[in-house]
Amino acid sequence: MNSLALIDDDPILLSVLEEIFELRGLQVTAYGSPLKALEELPEARPDAVLSDCIMPHIDGFELCRKLRGSPGFTRTPIFLMSAKHSISELSKAMMSGADEYVIKPFSPDDMMKKLAETYEKKNNPVRIKPGGR
């Protein structure tokens, strides 16, 4: 995993996250607008997406649904992040197609590990061959 798309309408948090993940070796593209991200992500084809849930115009749940509807994003890890900690928010994230629902604040090292593990799992699935011969 080399590239990450970050989407958050909070410019300070977006800048901090961008720096954190770049220091960990990722090529980061930061979007302050979910609409701009939707427009550019199909061409950018990041290895993973980390998006806030609560944003103007469209929320992270809708963004995730739209990305999952694009052919290039079936194996892309999509993580949604929020300060809300509830079963209903987690359920909304999973129903929208997210791989993970992350509660803010989070550990950047743990996030890197989860992103990498999810990327590997989705892009190198275990295949079981029928028969033993």
GROMACS .gro file of C-alpha atoms in nm:
model
  133
    1MET     CA    1   0.000   0.000   0.000
    2ASN     CA    2   0.154   0.327  -0.115
    3SER     CA    3  -0.119   0.589  -0.158
    4LEU     CA    4  -0.394   0.720   0.066
    5ALA     CA    5  -0.681   0.958  -0.003
    6LEU     CA    6  -0.783   1.163   0.301
    7ILE     CA    7  -1.120   1.339   0.304
    8ASP     CA    8  -1.221   1.578   0.583
    9ASP     CA    9  -1.380   1.922   0.584
   10ASP     CA   10  -1.172   2.029   0.887
   11PRO     CA   11  -0.860   2.186   0.729
   12ILE     CA   12  -0.651   2.161   1.047
   13LEU     CA   13  -0.724   1.793   1.104
   14LEU     CA   14  -0.676   1.723   0.734
   15SER     CA   15  -0.333   1.888   0.739
   16VAL     CA   16  -0.227   1.702   1.056
   17LEU     CA   17  -0.342   1.365   0.917
   18GLU     CA   18  -0.172   1.432   0.586
   19GLU     CA   19   0.159   1.498   0.762
   20ILE     CA   20   0.120   1.196   0.992
   21PHE     CA   21   0.064   0.953   0.706
   22GLU     CA   22   0.331   1.108   0.483
   23LEU     CA   23   0.583   1.063   0.765
   24ARG     CA   24   0.487   0.694   0.761
   25GLY     CA   25   0.577   0.667   0.394
   26LEU     CA   26   0.243   0.709   0.219
   27GLN     CA   27   0.174   0.932  -0.078
   28VAL     CA   28  -0.124   1.129   0.051
   29THR     CA   29  -0.383   1.323  -0.144
   30ALA     CA   30  -0.596   1.539   0.084
   31TYR     CA   31  -0.945   1.659  -0.003
   32GLY     CA   32  -1.131   1.922   0.196
   33SER     CA   33  -1.448   1.855  -0.003
   34PRO     CA   34  -1.620   1.519  -0.050
   35LEU     CA   35  -1.759   1.639  -0.385
   36LYS     CA   36  -1.410   1.716  -0.515
   37ALA     CA   37  -1.292   1.379  -0.387
   38LEU     CA   38  -1.573   1.200  -0.572
   39GLU     CA   39  -1.479   1.384  -0.888
   40GLU     CA   40  -1.105   1.308  -0.869
   41LEU     CA   41  -1.074   0.971  -0.692
   42PRO     CA   42  -1.175   0.750  -0.986
   43GLU     CA   43  -0.876   0.880  -1.182
   44ALA     CA   44  -0.639   0.900  -0.882
   45ARG     CA   45  -0.711   0.537  -0.778
   46PRO     CA   46  -0.561   0.548  -0.427
   47ASP     CA   47  -0.471   0.225  -0.249
   48ALA     CA   48  -0.694   0.324   0.047
   49VAL     CA   49  -0.945   0.592   0.148
   50LEU     CA   50  -0.989   0.746   0.494
   51SER     CA   51  -1.289   0.977   0.518
   52ASP     CA   52  -1.470   1.170   0.785
   53CYS     CA   53  -1.838   1.085   0.828
   54ILE     CA   54  -1.987   1.426   0.895
   55MET     CA   55  -1.924   1.670   0.610
   56PRO     CA   56  -2.130   1.924   0.415
   57HIS     CA   57  -2.303   1.842   0.085
   58ILE     CA   58  -2.261   1.465   0.118
   59ASP     CA   59  -2.154   1.272   0.422
   60GLY     CA   60  -1.892   1.000   0.443
   61PHE     CA   61  -2.157   0.727   0.427
   62GLU     CA   62  -2.288   0.851   0.093
   63LEU     CA   63  -1.933   0.905  -0.034
   64CYS     CA   64  -1.854   0.544   0.054
   65ARG     CA   65  -2.169   0.414  -0.122
   66LYS     CA   66  -2.080   0.610  -0.434
   67LEU     CA   67  -1.720   0.487  -0.434
   68ARG     CA   68  -1.831   0.128  -0.384
   69GLY     CA   69  -2.055   0.173  -0.687
   70SER     CA   70  -1.750   0.258  -0.900
   71PRO     CA   71  -1.575  -0.038  -1.063
   72GLY     CA   72  -1.227   0.066  -0.943
   73PHE     CA   73  -1.316   0.065  -0.572
   74THR     CA   74  -1.435  -0.288  -0.499
   75ARG     CA   75  -1.103  -0.388  -0.341
   76THR     CA   76  -1.002  -0.048  -0.206
   77PRO     CA   77  -1.007  -0.028   0.173
   78ILE     CA   78  -1.244   0.249   0.277
   79PHE     CA   79  -1.233   0.358   0.640
   80LEU     CA   80  -1.484   0.605   0.782
   81MET     CA   81  -1.390   0.808   1.089
   82SER     CA   82  -1.603   0.998   1.336
   83ALA     CA   83  -1.607   1.127   1.691
   84LYS     CA   84  -1.948   0.960   1.734
   85HIS     CA   85  -1.931   0.630   1.915
   86SER     CA   86  -2.258   0.446   1.862
   87ILE     CA   87  -2.388   0.120   1.723
   88SER     CA   88  -2.614   0.306   1.479
   89GLU     CA   89  -2.317   0.495   1.330
   90LEU     CA   90  -2.116   0.174   1.304
   91SER     CA   91  -2.411   0.007   1.136
   92LYS     CA   92  -2.448   0.295   0.888
   93ALA     CA   93  -2.078   0.269   0.804
   94MET     CA   94  -2.094  -0.105   0.739
   95MET     CA   95  -2.417  -0.072   0.537
   96SER     CA   96  -2.252   0.192   0.319
   97GLY     CA   97  -1.971  -0.050   0.232
   98ALA     CA   98  -1.697   0.073   0.465
   99ASP     CA   99  -1.432  -0.173   0.578
  100GLU     CA  100  -1.384  -0.006   0.915
  101TYR     CA  101  -1.548   0.258   1.133
  102VAL     CA  102  -1.281   0.444   1.329
  103ILE     CA  103  -1.346   0.653   1.639
  104LYS     CA  104  -1.151   0.980   1.668
  105PRO     CA  105  -0.901   1.027   1.815
  106PHE     CA  106  -0.709   0.721   1.697
  107SER     CA  107  -0.352   0.600   1.703
  108PRO     CA  108  -0.181   0.668   1.367
  109ASP     CA  109   0.030   0.354   1.405
  110ASP     CA  110  -0.277   0.139   1.469
  111MET     CA  111  -0.449   0.302   1.170
  112MET     CA  112  -0.151   0.229   0.944
  113LYS     CA  113  -0.153  -0.132   1.056
  114LYS     CA  114  -0.528  -0.171   0.996
  115LEU     CA  115  -0.509  -0.003   0.655
  116ALA     CA  116  -0.219  -0.225   0.546
  117GLU     CA  117  -0.385  -0.543   0.676
  118THR     CA  118  -0.713  -0.462   0.504
  119TYR     CA  119  -0.533  -0.377   0.180
  120GLU     CA  120  -0.344  -0.707   0.184
  121LYS     CA  121  -0.655  -0.908   0.267
  122LYS     CA  122  -0.865  -0.749  -0.007
  123ASN     CA  123  -0.598  -0.762  -0.275
  124ASN     CA  124  -0.449  -1.104  -0.197
  125PRO     CA  125  -0.748  -1.316  -0.102
  126VAL     CA  126  -0.688  -1.672   0.008
  127ARG     CA  127  -0.809  -1.912  -0.256
  128ILE     CA  128  -0.903  -2.266  -0.160
  129LYS     CA  129  -0.872  -2.515  -0.442
  130PRO     CA  130  -1.126  -2.796  -0.453
  131GLY     CA  131  -0.992  -3.147  -0.416
  132GLY     CA  132  -0.669  -3.253  -0.252
  133ARG     CA  133  -0.471  -3.346  -0.563
   0.00000   0.00000   0.00000
